[in-house]
Amino acid sequence: MTLQSLVRDLLRNRTQCKDCKNEKGKNRQLCYFRQELDHILGMLQEIANVH
């Protein structure tokens, strides 16, 4: 599995998780990870658009 496909899968599942506090254990970790990843990808997109 490539990093790219992993990222796509995580972002595809992101909509299932609105409130991380309701999640348990690993799902909660993944939920916060998705939010962070979304933020990072947004920043990368902005950087890419500048250059």
GROMACS .gro file of C-alpha atoms in nm:
model
   51
    1MET     CA    1   0.000   0.000   0.000
    2THR     CA    2   0.144   0.336  -0.099
    3LEU     CA    3   0.130   0.640   0.124
    4GLN     CA    4  -0.092   0.805  -0.134
    5SER     CA    5  -0.354   0.531  -0.124
    6LEU     CA    6  -0.341   0.526   0.257
    7VAL     CA    7  -0.404   0.900   0.264
    8ARG     CA    8  -0.694   0.862   0.021
    9ASP     CA    9  -0.849   0.588   0.233
   10LEU     CA   10  -0.814   0.794   0.549
   11LEU     CA   11  -0.970   1.100   0.390
   12ARG     CA   12  -1.250   0.894   0.239
   13ASN     CA   13  -1.337   0.767   0.587
   14ARG     CA   14  -1.306   1.110   0.743
   15THR     CA   15  -1.672   1.198   0.698
   16GLN     CA   16  -1.775   0.913   0.930
   17CYS     CA   17  -1.606   1.085   1.219
   18LYS     CA   18  -1.742   1.423   1.316
   19ASP     CA   19  -1.664   1.418   1.688
   20CYS     CA   20  -1.349   1.237   1.795
   21LYS     CA   21  -1.450   1.231   2.161
   22ASN     CA   22  -1.724   0.978   2.086
   23GLU     CA   23  -1.473   0.736   1.937
   24LYS     CA   24  -1.285   0.475   2.137
   25GLY     CA   25  -0.922   0.364   2.133
   26LYS     CA   26  -0.772   0.324   1.790
   27ASN     CA   27  -1.068   0.484   1.614
   28ARG     CA   28  -1.018   0.797   1.821
   29GLN     CA   29  -0.648   0.805   1.731
   30LEU     CA   30  -0.734   0.763   1.363
   31CYS     CA   31  -0.994   1.035   1.390
   32TYR     CA   32  -0.748   1.289   1.527
   33PHE     CA   33  -0.490   1.170   1.274
   34ARG     CA   34  -0.737   1.234   0.991
   35GLN     CA   35  -0.802   1.586   1.116
   36GLU     CA   36  -0.431   1.659   1.140
   37LEU     CA   37  -0.369   1.503   0.801
   38ASP     CA   38  -0.645   1.712   0.647
   39HIS     CA   39  -0.487   2.026   0.794
   40ILE     CA   40  -0.142   1.929   0.665
   41LEU     CA   41  -0.273   1.847   0.318
   42GLY     CA   42  -0.452   2.182   0.312
   43MET     CA   43  -0.127   2.361   0.393
   44LEU     CA   44   0.062   2.161   0.130
   45GLN     CA   45  -0.203   2.251  -0.126
   46GLU     CA   46  -0.161   2.620  -0.046
   47ILE     CA   47   0.217   2.591  -0.080
   48ALA     CA   48   0.179   2.408  -0.411
   49ASN     CA   49  -0.053   2.681  -0.541
   50VAL     CA   50   0.200   2.952  -0.456
   51HIS     CA   51   0.481   2.802  -0.665
   0.00000   0.00000   0.00000
